[in-house]
Short mmCIF file of C-alpha atoms and ligand atoms in Angstrom, two decimals:
data_model
loop_
_atom_site.label_atom_id
_atom_site.label_comp_id
_atom_site.label_asym_id
_atom_site.label_seq_id
_atom_site.Cartn_x
_atom_site.Cartn_y
_atom_site.Cartn_z
CA MET A 17 98.99 57.01 3.39
CA ILE A 18 98.80 53.27 4.08
CA GLN A 19 102.05 51.77 5.30
CA LEU A 20 102.83 48.15 6.10
CA ARG A 21 106.01 46.25 6.90
CA ILE A 22 105.87 42.51 6.21
CA ALA A 23 108.60 41.55 8.62
CA GLY A 24 111.02 38.68 8.75
CA GLY A 25 109.60 36.28 6.15
CA SER A 26 111.57 34.13 3.69
CA VAL A 27 111.19 36.09 0.47
CA TYR A 28 110.93 34.34 -2.92
CA ASP A 29 111.27 37.09 -5.52
CA PRO A 30 113.02 35.47 -8.50
CA ALA A 31 112.80 38.57 -10.69
CA ASN A 32 115.13 40.23 -8.18
CA ASP A 33 117.30 37.16 -7.57
CA THR A 34 115.92 36.67 -4.08
CA ASP A 35 115.63 32.98 -3.17
CA GLY A 36 114.31 32.55 0.35
CA ASP A 37 116.35 35.37 1.95
CA VAL A 38 114.91 36.58 5.24
CA ARG A 39 114.04 40.24 4.88
CA ASP A 40 111.31 42.83 5.27
CA ILE A 41 108.97 43.96 2.50
CA CYS A 42 107.98 47.61 2.93
CA ILE A 43 104.76 48.99 1.46
CA GLU A 44 103.59 52.55 1.16
CA ASP A 45 100.65 53.86 -0.80
CA GLY A 46 100.11 50.65 -2.72
CA ARG A 47 103.72 50.23 -3.84
CA ILE A 48 106.85 48.52 -2.62
CA VAL A 49 109.31 51.01 -1.09
CA ALA A 50 112.89 50.62 0.10
CA SER A 51 112.22 51.37 3.78
CA LEU A 52 109.69 52.59 6.32
CA PRO A 53 109.96 54.27 9.71
CA ASP A 54 110.21 51.79 12.60
CA ALA A 55 106.79 52.87 13.86
CA ALA A 56 105.03 51.75 10.67
CA PRO A 57 102.40 48.98 11.07
CA ARG A 58 104.02 45.56 11.02
CA LEU A 59 102.91 42.12 9.95
CA ASP A 60 104.90 39.34 11.58
CA ALA A 61 105.90 36.94 8.80
CA ARG A 62 108.68 35.13 10.65
CA GLY A 63 108.85 31.50 9.56
CA MET A 64 106.60 32.18 6.57
CA VAL A 65 107.08 32.24 2.81
CA VAL A 66 106.59 35.59 1.05
CA MET A 67 105.95 35.83 -2.69
CA PRO A 68 104.54 38.40 -5.09
CA GLY A 69 100.78 38.02 -5.77
CA GLY A 70 99.90 35.34 -8.31
CA VAL A 71 99.37 36.26 -11.98
CA ASP A 72 97.10 34.10 -14.14
CA ILE A 73 98.09 34.45 -17.79
CA HIS A 74 95.22 32.40 -19.21
CA CYS A 75 91.77 31.67 -17.80
CA HIS A 76 88.12 32.19 -18.70
CA VAL A 77 86.30 34.27 -16.14
CA ALA A 78 84.75 37.29 -17.85
CA SER A 79 83.58 36.83 -21.42
CA GLY A 80 80.30 36.42 -23.24
CA SER A 81 81.21 32.72 -23.57
CA VAL A 82 81.70 32.40 -19.80
CA ASN A 83 78.21 33.77 -19.30
CA VAL A 84 76.89 31.23 -21.81
CA ALA A 85 78.54 28.55 -19.66
CA ARG A 86 76.94 29.97 -16.51
CA ARG A 87 73.56 29.76 -18.19
CA LEU A 88 74.21 26.24 -19.45
CA LEU A 89 75.01 24.93 -15.95
CA PRO A 90 72.30 25.92 -13.47
CA GLU A 91 72.71 22.54 -11.72
CA ASP A 92 76.34 23.43 -11.04
CA HIS A 93 75.17 26.54 -9.18
CA GLY A 94 72.71 24.55 -7.11
CA ARG A 95 75.42 22.12 -6.04
CA HIS A 96 78.01 24.74 -5.13
CA PRO A 97 76.49 27.73 -3.34
CA ALA A 98 79.05 30.29 -2.20
CA THR A 99 78.14 32.29 0.85
CA ALA A 100 79.11 35.95 1.16
CA PRO A 101 82.37 36.57 3.02
CA SER A 102 82.24 38.66 6.18
CA LEU A 103 84.12 41.81 5.24
CA ASP A 104 85.48 44.36 7.71
CA ASP A 105 84.54 47.52 5.82
CA PRO A 106 80.76 48.19 5.89
CA ALA A 107 81.15 50.16 2.63
CA GLU A 108 82.13 46.95 0.80
CA VAL A 109 78.97 44.93 0.25
CA PRO A 110 79.80 41.21 0.48
CA ARG A 111 78.11 39.12 -2.18
CA SER A 112 77.04 35.52 -2.26
CA GLY A 113 77.19 33.56 -5.50
CA ALA A 114 77.87 30.16 -6.89
CA ALA A 115 81.13 28.29 -7.26
CA GLY A 116 81.50 25.04 -9.22
CA THR A 117 83.53 24.98 -12.40
CA VAL A 118 82.37 28.41 -13.62
CA PRO A 119 81.96 30.61 -10.55
CA THR A 120 79.94 33.79 -10.59
CA THR A 121 81.85 37.06 -10.83
CA PHE A 122 82.13 38.08 -7.18
CA THR A 123 82.94 34.54 -6.10
CA THR A 124 85.65 34.42 -8.80
CA GLY A 125 87.36 37.50 -7.35
CA TYR A 126 87.08 36.32 -3.76
CA ARG A 127 88.42 32.86 -4.54
CA TYR A 128 91.36 34.03 -6.67
CA ALA A 129 92.37 36.42 -3.90
CA GLY A 130 91.86 33.64 -1.36
CA LEU A 131 94.47 31.64 -3.29
CA GLY A 132 96.91 34.53 -3.31
CA TYR A 133 96.29 35.53 -6.94
CA THR A 134 96.00 39.25 -7.59
CA THR A 135 96.03 39.55 -11.41
CA VAL A 136 94.00 37.53 -13.95
CA PHE A 137 93.49 37.64 -17.71
CA ASP A 138 90.51 36.26 -19.55
CA ALA A 139 92.10 34.77 -22.63
CA ALA A 140 89.28 34.97 -25.18
CA VAL A 141 86.85 37.82 -25.69
CA ALA A 142 85.09 38.57 -28.96
CA PRO A 143 85.60 42.32 -29.37
CA ILE A 144 81.87 42.85 -29.90
CA MET A 145 81.35 41.30 -26.46
CA ALA A 146 83.88 43.65 -24.82
CA ARG A 147 81.18 45.50 -22.91
CA THR A 148 80.00 42.40 -21.09
CA ALA A 149 83.61 41.41 -20.41
CA HIS A 150 84.30 44.80 -18.81
CA SER A 151 81.11 44.70 -16.77
CA GLN A 152 81.96 41.21 -15.55
CA LEU A 153 85.47 42.37 -14.61
CA ASP A 154 83.86 45.35 -12.83
CA ASP A 155 82.02 42.77 -10.70
CA THR A 156 85.12 40.65 -10.06
CA PRO A 157 86.58 42.23 -6.94
CA ILE A 158 90.16 42.51 -5.70
CA VAL A 159 92.07 41.19 -8.71
CA ASP A 160 93.43 43.40 -11.47
CA GLY A 161 92.14 42.05 -14.76
CA GLY A 162 92.06 42.32 -18.50
CA PHE A 163 91.37 40.24 -21.56
CA PHE A 164 92.68 39.22 -24.96
CA ALA A 165 90.74 40.07 -28.14
CA LEU A 166 89.93 37.22 -30.53
CA LEU A 167 91.11 38.08 -34.04
CA GLY A 168 92.11 34.85 -35.82
CA ASN A 169 88.75 34.34 -37.55
CA ASP A 170 87.55 37.94 -37.69
CA ASP A 171 85.63 38.58 -40.90
CA TYR A 172 86.94 42.10 -41.51
CA LEU A 173 90.52 41.06 -40.81
CA LEU A 174 90.20 38.08 -43.16
CA ARG A 175 88.97 40.46 -45.88
CA LEU A 176 91.97 42.72 -45.33
CA ILE A 177 94.33 39.75 -45.46
CA ASP A 178 92.73 38.70 -48.74
CA THR A 179 93.72 42.09 -50.19
CA GLY A 180 97.34 41.41 -49.19
CA ASP A 181 97.55 44.68 -47.26
CA ARG A 182 99.40 43.65 -44.10
CA GLU A 183 99.94 47.23 -42.91
CA ARG A 184 96.22 47.92 -42.88
CA SER A 185 95.65 44.61 -41.05
CA ARG A 186 98.05 45.79 -38.36
CA GLU A 187 96.32 49.18 -38.08
CA TYR A 188 92.97 47.39 -37.78
CA ALA A 189 94.32 45.18 -34.99
CA ALA A 190 95.53 48.30 -33.18
CA TRP A 191 92.12 49.93 -33.59
CA VAL A 192 90.24 46.86 -32.30
CA LEU A 193 92.45 46.53 -29.20
CA GLY A 194 91.78 50.15 -28.25
CA ALA A 195 88.08 49.99 -29.17
CA ALA A 196 87.53 46.85 -27.07
CA GLY A 197 89.76 47.93 -24.18
CA ALA A 198 91.67 44.68 -24.64
CA TYR A 199 95.22 43.84 -23.56
CA ALA A 200 96.55 41.49 -26.23
CA ILE A 201 95.84 39.76 -29.53
CA LYS A 202 94.40 36.23 -29.28
CA ILE A 203 94.44 33.77 -32.17
CA VAL A 204 92.27 30.65 -31.87
CA ASN A 205 92.41 27.93 -34.54
CA PRO A 206 93.14 30.53 -37.23
CA ALA A 207 90.85 30.07 -40.25
CA GLY A 208 89.68 26.74 -38.79
CA VAL A 209 86.71 28.16 -36.90
CA GLU A 210 85.51 30.04 -39.97
CA LEU A 211 86.02 26.98 -42.20
CA TRP A 212 83.92 24.87 -39.81
CA LYS A 213 81.18 27.48 -39.83
CA ARG A 214 81.15 27.17 -43.62
CA GLY A 215 80.71 23.40 -43.38
CA THR A 216 84.25 21.99 -43.58
CA LYS A 217 84.90 18.94 -41.42
CA GLU A 218 88.54 18.21 -42.30
CA ARG A 219 91.55 19.15 -40.22
CA THR A 220 93.03 22.57 -40.82
CA ASP A 221 96.69 22.62 -41.82
CA LEU A 222 98.89 25.68 -41.95
CA ASP A 223 98.31 26.10 -45.68
CA THR A 224 94.65 25.14 -45.86
CA THR A 225 92.97 27.91 -47.82
CA LEU A 226 89.95 29.86 -46.66
CA GLY A 227 87.98 31.07 -49.68
CA SER A 228 91.06 32.45 -51.39
CA SER A 229 94.59 31.13 -51.66
CA ARG A 230 95.79 34.31 -49.96
CA VAL A 231 94.02 33.48 -46.69
CA THR A 232 95.56 30.59 -44.75
CA PRO A 233 96.33 29.91 -41.08
CA ARG A 234 99.99 30.60 -41.87
CA VAL A 235 99.27 34.07 -43.23
CA ILE A 236 96.82 34.93 -40.42
CA LEU A 237 99.46 33.92 -37.87
CA GLU A 238 102.19 35.92 -39.59
CA VAL A 239 100.01 39.02 -39.84
CA LEU A 240 98.82 38.99 -36.24
CA VAL A 241 102.13 37.93 -34.68
CA ASP A 242 103.87 40.67 -36.68
CA SER A 243 101.18 43.15 -35.63
CA ALA A 244 101.70 42.46 -31.93
CA ASN A 245 105.45 42.82 -32.35
CA ALA A 246 105.39 45.89 -34.61
CA LEU A 247 102.95 47.63 -32.25
CA LYS A 248 105.33 46.67 -29.41
CA LEU A 249 102.43 45.34 -27.36
CA PRO A 250 103.38 44.32 -23.83
CA HIS A 251 102.27 40.72 -24.53
CA ALA A 252 103.07 38.72 -27.66
CA ALA A 253 100.28 37.33 -29.83
CA HIS A 254 98.64 34.58 -27.76
CA ILE A 255 98.19 31.52 -29.96
CA HIS A 256 95.84 28.55 -29.65
CA CYS A 257 96.99 26.37 -32.55
CA ASN A 258 94.90 24.53 -35.13
CA ASN A 259 93.63 20.99 -34.47
CA LEU A 260 93.34 21.25 -30.68
CA GLY A 261 92.56 17.95 -29.02
CA LEU A 262 93.13 15.72 -32.05
CA PRO A 263 95.58 12.80 -31.98
CA GLY A 264 98.64 13.65 -34.06
CA ASN A 265 98.19 17.41 -33.58
CA SER A 266 101.77 17.80 -32.33
CA ALA A 267 102.82 17.98 -36.00
CA THR A 268 100.60 21.06 -36.45
CA THR A 269 101.96 22.62 -33.26
CA LEU A 270 105.59 22.11 -34.29
CA ALA A 271 104.90 23.38 -37.81
CA THR A 272 103.26 26.50 -36.37
CA MET A 273 106.20 27.19 -34.07
CA ALA A 274 108.59 26.75 -36.98
CA ALA A 275 106.48 28.94 -39.28
CA LEU A 276 106.98 31.88 -36.93
CA ASP A 277 110.65 31.69 -37.70
CA GLY A 278 112.12 33.54 -34.74
CA ARG A 279 109.22 35.89 -34.09
CA ARG A 280 108.14 36.52 -30.49
CA ALA A 281 104.92 34.57 -29.75
CA HIS A 282 103.11 32.82 -26.89
CA PHE A 283 101.64 29.33 -27.33
CA THR A 284 98.84 28.61 -24.94
CA HIS A 285 97.59 25.42 -23.24
CA LEU A 286 100.31 23.38 -24.96
CA GLN A 287 99.09 20.17 -23.33
CA PHE A 288 96.05 20.20 -25.61
CA HIS A 289 98.41 20.48 -28.62
CA SER A 290 100.97 17.79 -27.71
CA TYR A 291 99.28 14.61 -28.89
CA GLY A 292 101.09 12.10 -31.06
CA LYS A 293 99.59 9.22 -32.96
CA SER A 294 100.98 5.68 -32.96
CA PRO A 295 101.17 3.71 -36.21
CA ASP A 296 98.07 1.83 -35.06
CA GLY A 297 96.21 5.13 -34.73
CA ARG A 298 96.30 5.32 -30.92
CA TRP A 299 96.96 8.50 -28.95
CA ARG A 300 100.42 8.90 -27.48
CA SER A 301 102.36 11.62 -25.71
CA ALA A 302 104.31 14.02 -27.91
CA ALA A 303 105.20 16.22 -24.95
CA ARG A 304 108.92 15.60 -25.37
CA GLU A 305 109.01 16.85 -28.98
CA ILE A 306 107.04 19.97 -28.10
CA ILE A 307 108.99 20.91 -24.98
CA GLU A 308 112.35 20.24 -26.62
CA TYR A 309 111.40 22.66 -29.39
CA LEU A 310 110.26 25.27 -26.87
CA ASN A 311 113.41 24.81 -24.78
CA ALA A 312 115.58 25.43 -27.83
CA HIS A 313 113.75 28.52 -29.15
CA GLU A 314 113.88 31.57 -26.91
CA ASN A 315 111.50 33.59 -29.06
CA ILE A 316 108.55 31.48 -27.94
CA SER A 317 106.87 30.95 -24.61
CA GLY A 318 103.96 28.84 -23.46
CA ASP A 319 101.57 27.89 -20.72
CA VAL A 320 100.64 24.32 -20.00
CA GLY A 321 96.85 23.99 -19.77
CA GLN A 322 97.19 21.13 -17.28
CA VAL A 323 94.27 18.73 -17.01
CA MET A 324 93.21 17.97 -13.43
CA PHE A 325 90.91 15.07 -12.60
CA GLY A 326 87.35 15.96 -11.76
CA SER A 327 84.71 18.22 -13.21
CA ALA A 328 85.55 20.87 -15.77
CA THR A 329 83.71 23.01 -18.25
CA THR A 330 85.22 23.50 -21.66
CA ILE A 331 84.71 27.04 -22.96
CA THR A 332 86.44 28.02 -26.17
CA ALA A 333 86.22 30.08 -29.31
CA ASP A 334 87.25 26.85 -31.06
CA ALA A 335 83.65 25.86 -31.79
CA PRO A 336 84.52 22.83 -33.99
CA VAL A 337 86.39 21.24 -31.05
CA GLU A 338 83.30 21.62 -28.90
CA TYR A 339 81.18 20.02 -31.60
CA LEU A 340 83.48 16.96 -31.57
CA LEU A 341 83.53 16.81 -27.76
CA HIS A 342 79.75 17.06 -27.61
CA LYS A 343 79.42 14.26 -30.19
CA SER A 344 81.87 11.97 -28.39
CA SER A 345 80.71 12.61 -24.82
CA GLY A 346 77.00 13.09 -25.45
CA ARG A 347 76.98 15.99 -22.97
CA LYS A 348 74.86 19.08 -23.53
CA TRP A 349 76.46 21.96 -25.37
CA ALA A 350 76.04 25.51 -26.56
CA ASN A 351 77.37 26.97 -29.79
CA VAL A 352 77.23 30.69 -30.46
CA ASP A 353 78.42 32.40 -33.62
CA ILE A 354 79.44 35.87 -32.61
CA GLU A 355 78.71 38.24 -35.49
CA LEU A 356 81.40 36.80 -37.75
CA GLU A 357 84.15 37.82 -35.34
CA THR A 358 84.82 34.37 -33.92
CA GLY A 359 83.09 31.24 -32.61
CA CYS A 360 82.15 30.02 -29.17
CA GLY A 361 81.28 26.61 -27.76
CA VAL A 362 80.68 25.25 -24.28
CA VAL A 363 80.55 21.60 -23.16
CA PRO A 364 80.74 20.35 -19.55
CA HIS A 365 83.33 17.62 -19.17
CA GLU A 366 84.60 15.11 -16.64
CA TYR A 367 88.28 14.07 -16.55
CA ARG A 368 88.41 10.61 -14.96
CA ASP A 369 91.68 9.04 -13.83
CA ARG A 370 90.49 5.65 -15.14
CA ASN A 371 89.84 7.10 -18.60
CA ALA A 372 92.82 6.44 -20.88
CA VAL A 373 92.72 9.72 -22.81
CA ALA A 374 92.18 11.83 -19.68
CA ALA A 375 95.09 10.04 -17.97
CA LEU A 376 97.27 10.71 -21.01
CA GLN A 377 96.31 14.40 -21.05
CA TRP A 378 97.12 14.68 -17.34
CA ALA A 379 100.48 12.97 -17.87
CA ILE A 380 101.37 15.15 -20.88
CA GLY A 381 100.83 18.32 -18.86
CA LEU A 382 103.14 17.03 -16.14
CA GLU A 383 105.75 16.03 -18.73
CA LEU A 384 105.75 19.54 -20.17
CA PHE A 385 106.35 21.02 -16.73
CA LEU A 386 108.97 18.46 -15.71
CA LEU A 387 110.95 18.59 -18.96
CA SER A 388 110.81 22.38 -19.26
CA GLY A 389 114.26 23.93 -19.46
CA ASP A 390 113.15 27.46 -18.61
CA PRO A 391 110.38 28.16 -16.08
CA TRP A 392 110.28 31.79 -17.26
CA ARG A 393 109.02 30.59 -20.64
CA LEU A 394 106.65 27.78 -19.61
CA VAL A 395 104.18 28.93 -16.98
CA LEU A 396 101.32 27.42 -15.05
CA SER A 397 97.74 27.26 -16.31
CA THR A 398 94.86 24.80 -16.38
CA ASP A 399 93.12 26.92 -18.99
CA HIS A 400 90.49 27.37 -16.25
CA PRO A 401 87.85 25.95 -16.43
CA ASN A 402 88.83 23.87 -19.51
CA GLY A 403 91.46 21.57 -17.99
CA GLY A 404 90.27 22.14 -14.43
CA SER A 405 89.36 24.93 -12.06
CA PHE A 406 91.87 27.53 -10.88
CA MET A 407 90.99 26.15 -7.45
CA SER A 408 93.07 23.09 -8.36
CA TYR A 409 96.34 25.08 -8.72
CA PRO A 410 97.52 24.09 -5.20
CA GLU A 411 97.07 20.40 -6.03
CA LEU A 412 99.00 20.92 -9.27
CA ILE A 413 101.80 22.65 -7.35
CA ARG A 414 101.97 19.63 -5.04
CA LEU A 415 102.34 17.31 -8.04
CA LEU A 416 105.25 19.42 -9.28
CA MET A 417 107.02 19.77 -5.91
CA ASP A 418 106.56 16.30 -4.41
CA ARG A 419 107.86 13.37 -6.43
CA ALA A 420 106.72 10.67 -4.00
CA TYR A 421 103.18 12.00 -4.09
CA ARG A 422 103.30 12.34 -7.87
CA ASP A 423 104.57 8.78 -8.39
CA GLU A 424 101.77 7.50 -6.19
CA GLN A 425 99.21 9.35 -8.33
CA ILE A 426 100.81 8.12 -11.57
CA GLY A 427 100.39 4.57 -10.29
CA ARG A 428 96.65 5.09 -9.87
CA VAL A 429 95.72 6.35 -13.30
CA GLU A 430 94.79 4.28 -16.35
CA GLN A 431 98.10 3.18 -17.91
CA LYS A 432 96.88 2.06 -21.34
CA LEU A 433 98.20 5.04 -23.32
CA LEU A 434 101.13 5.98 -21.08
CA ALA A 435 103.68 3.55 -22.52
CA GLY A 436 106.77 5.44 -23.65
CA SER A 437 105.79 8.68 -21.93
CA ALA A 438 108.45 10.33 -19.81
CA VAL A 439 106.17 10.43 -16.78
CA ALA A 440 105.63 6.67 -16.91
CA ASP A 441 109.40 6.19 -17.13
CA GLY A 442 109.79 8.24 -13.95
CA LEU A 443 110.93 11.85 -13.73
CA GLU A 444 112.89 12.87 -10.67
CA ARG A 445 112.45 16.59 -10.90
CA GLU A 446 110.82 18.45 -8.05
CA TYR A 447 110.06 22.15 -8.50
CA SER A 448 111.62 24.43 -5.88
CA LEU A 449 109.69 27.25 -4.19
CA SER A 450 111.61 29.68 -6.36
CA GLU A 451 110.54 27.84 -9.54
CA ILE A 452 106.93 27.83 -8.31
CA ALA A 453 107.22 31.58 -7.78
CA ILE A 454 108.43 31.88 -11.39
CA ILE A 455 105.69 29.80 -13.05
CA THR A 456 102.85 31.36 -11.02
CA ARG A 457 103.84 35.04 -10.78
CA ALA A 458 107.24 36.27 -11.99
CA GLY A 459 107.11 34.38 -15.31
CA PRO A 460 103.55 35.25 -16.34
CA ALA A 461 104.10 38.89 -15.34
CA ARG A 462 107.24 39.05 -17.49
CA LEU A 463 105.54 37.34 -20.46
CA LEU A 464 102.62 39.77 -20.13
CA GLY A 465 104.99 42.73 -20.04
CA LEU A 466 103.62 43.85 -16.67
CA GLN A 467 106.57 45.75 -15.29
CA ASN A 468 105.06 46.37 -11.84
CA LYS A 469 103.71 42.86 -11.29
CA GLY A 470 105.22 39.53 -10.35
CA HIS A 471 108.08 40.97 -8.31
CA LEU A 472 108.77 42.78 -5.04
CA GLY A 473 111.34 45.35 -6.11
CA VAL A 474 111.00 49.03 -5.24
CA GLY A 475 108.18 50.57 -7.28
CA ALA A 476 106.30 47.31 -7.88
CA ASP A 477 102.59 47.09 -7.10
CA ALA A 478 102.27 45.95 -3.50
CA ASP A 479 100.58 42.64 -4.35
CA VAL A 480 102.02 40.14 -1.87
CA THR A 481 101.09 36.66 -0.66
CA VAL A 482 102.31 35.16 2.61
CA TYR A 483 102.10 31.39 3.04
CA ALA A 484 102.63 29.27 6.15
CA PRO A 485 104.98 26.45 5.10
CA HIS A 486 103.49 22.97 5.19
CA ASP A 487 104.86 19.60 4.08
CA ASN A 488 101.70 19.16 2.05
CA ARG A 489 102.24 21.83 -0.60
CA ALA A 490 98.58 21.71 -1.64
CA THR A 491 97.60 22.74 1.89
CA MET A 492 100.24 25.47 1.92
CA PHE A 493 99.21 27.00 -1.40
CA SER A 494 95.44 26.67 -0.97
CA THR A 495 95.21 28.80 2.17
CA PRO A 496 97.65 31.71 2.28
CA ARG A 497 97.90 33.30 5.70
CA TYR A 498 97.93 36.84 4.33
CA VAL A 499 97.27 38.43 0.96
CA VAL A 500 98.00 42.07 0.24
CA LYS A 501 96.50 43.72 -2.84
CA ARG A 502 97.92 47.12 -3.78
CA GLY A 503 98.89 47.68 -0.17
CA VAL A 504 95.52 46.60 1.27
CA LEU A 505 95.44 43.53 3.51
CA VAL A 506 92.63 41.52 1.87
CA VAL A 507 93.26 38.13 3.53
CA GLU A 508 94.12 38.01 7.23
CA GLU A 509 94.77 34.78 9.13
CA GLY A 510 93.43 32.90 6.12
CA GLN A 511 90.13 34.83 6.04
CA LEU A 512 89.00 37.23 3.32
CA ARG A 513 88.49 40.56 5.06
CA ARG A 514 88.49 43.23 2.38
CA ALA A 515 87.43 43.34 -1.26
CA PRO A 516 88.69 46.50 -2.93
CA THR A 517 88.03 47.12 -6.62
CA GLY A 518 90.71 45.80 -8.97
CA ARG A 519 92.18 47.75 -11.84
CA ARG A 520 91.69 47.16 -15.55
CA LEU A 521 94.70 46.28 -17.66
CA HIS A 522 94.30 47.30 -21.28
CA VAL A 523 96.23 48.89 -24.13
CA ARG A 524 95.46 51.65 -26.59
CA PRO A 525 98.07 51.42 -29.35
CA PRO A 526 98.25 54.28 -31.82
CA PHE A 527 96.89 53.61 -35.31
CA GLU A 528 96.62 55.38 -38.65
CA GLN A 529 93.29 57.26 -38.41
CA SER A 530 92.53 56.91 -42.11
CA VAL A 531 91.80 53.17 -41.69
CA THR A 532 88.62 53.93 -39.78
CA ARG A 533 86.79 55.20 -42.91
CA ASP A 534 86.70 51.72 -44.39
CA ILE A 535 85.91 50.10 -41.02
CA GLU A 536 82.96 52.47 -40.73
CA ARG A 537 81.71 51.50 -44.20
CA TYR A 538 82.00 47.83 -43.22
CA PHE A 539 79.94 48.43 -40.08
CA ASP A 540 77.28 50.28 -42.07
CA ARG A 541 76.95 47.39 -44.49
CA TYR A 542 77.27 44.32 -42.27
CA ALA A 543 77.18 44.95 -38.53
CA THR A 544 74.26 45.07 -36.12
CA VAL A 545 76.12 47.74 -34.16
CA ARG A 546 76.90 51.23 -35.41
CA TYR A 547 80.59 52.00 -35.75
CA ALA A 548 80.31 54.90 -33.31
CA ASN A 549 78.72 52.63 -30.68
CA TYR A 550 81.29 49.86 -30.97
CA PRO A 551 84.19 51.20 -28.88
CA VAL A 552 83.84 50.83 -25.13
CA ALA A 553 84.01 54.02 -23.12
CA GLY A 554 84.47 54.91 -19.51
CA LEU A 555 87.40 52.70 -18.55
CA HIS A 556 88.65 54.25 -15.33
CA ASP A 557 92.24 53.10 -15.50
CA PRO A 558 94.80 54.51 -17.94
CA PRO A 559 96.10 52.15 -20.62
CA VAL A 560 99.28 50.17 -20.04
CA PRO A 561 101.94 51.85 -22.23
CA VAL A 562 102.90 50.14 -25.47
CA GLY A 563 106.37 50.33 -26.92
CA ALA A 564 108.19 49.64 -23.67
CA ARG A 565 109.74 46.38 -24.81
ZN1 ZN B 13 91.59 29.09 -22.93
#
């Protein structure tokens, strides 16, 4: 039985109303317990900041598309070799790899843990690619992980929606989640990806029809959002709206939020969906409209998708966006159509502070954070590696916590499109340590319905990060002194020392068995995979219960 007392640190555990109180955290057998005998092993955390392990609600680390990106960027690997860590346990084989914007699997696990993150979700996996996603997660050590299944342009689902049978659509969604070993429903540019594949170049509005008047983004959203809620999935439907990255898309975003009419839903990387358009056609910030709507509607939550300056790689199921980015930037790209389930595009990208659009995107992300009325419902993401690497989270935290530093950075960026934005007008807000703990662990865990994550109450998973305070918050958050994963000390004195296997987070909602007869017929007629071979098998961890919320 492994015991550990993290003694005397200032504990930031907002889910349990603990805001910097000095107290001990007791760990036994991988969980937080109320107390331990005095003789239990002790970690001296006096003068340090103690938080739950970080939870990443939206990143791209383990999908077929991520592997396409790895293949597209061999030069990235050459520039950023990652040496193997020196681990204490000879049974754990340390692995070298490559870092850069799309790190290899082992390096991904080591680096997340090295930042104090212990749970990560890949936000976009085509169900037919579930096997590669699971094998990549198997090779991503330390962190617990899972993924969201792409359903917003799924051919079989679109056929069901065309029949008007919403119940059967819900049962299909339940079947897919279990078959893929996925955690949540993901919707990317509903209908828009499929329309682009068929040759359409226009914007997709909520009532744009796809083949039949019965199939529109609005109906797809209603069906899948209702499915997630009726199935009582731990996480709401995770929505990437139509028209990502286009000036004026804030109108689409607001219309989508309104269309859900009180339903529980999560809107991802809102920064990429908060662009206004001036009368002269120029880009402008619409962050204020978006965040005011979110603040006023408790049924919806979001993550930011902050852009950070430097190299990024855009990886998305929103293939038409990647086509436009490739055309405008001239960079190389990959486009993969994944057996009519979804799309996939990859384009490397550079966000430069002297580029007007990049500066606007950066400012919009900050505005969303700084105008947010509820940190529990607007959490941190860079949409890694789309807006920037997860390795830039500490720098982002510094921007949120340190106004003087932020104002200095705002002064450096291209100002051309910033007129009228709240950031340019000056925002005083500085996030507190407690608010940082909410947007990086307690909030995402709550939005994901992970009852044992993101907090340090009795019974929680013993995922704990201990930071040495530093005036430079980027320094503080980039090198935690200690990280504990399920009771195991993985980072000691800032060095990665152990790399245990993480757990898989997935759901297996019940569904009406009779729906599988038609799914099987569909596979026989159209798929390259036999129905019986489609579901993944051999997941070691039990599913996360549905119906708890
Ligand atoms: Zn994403």
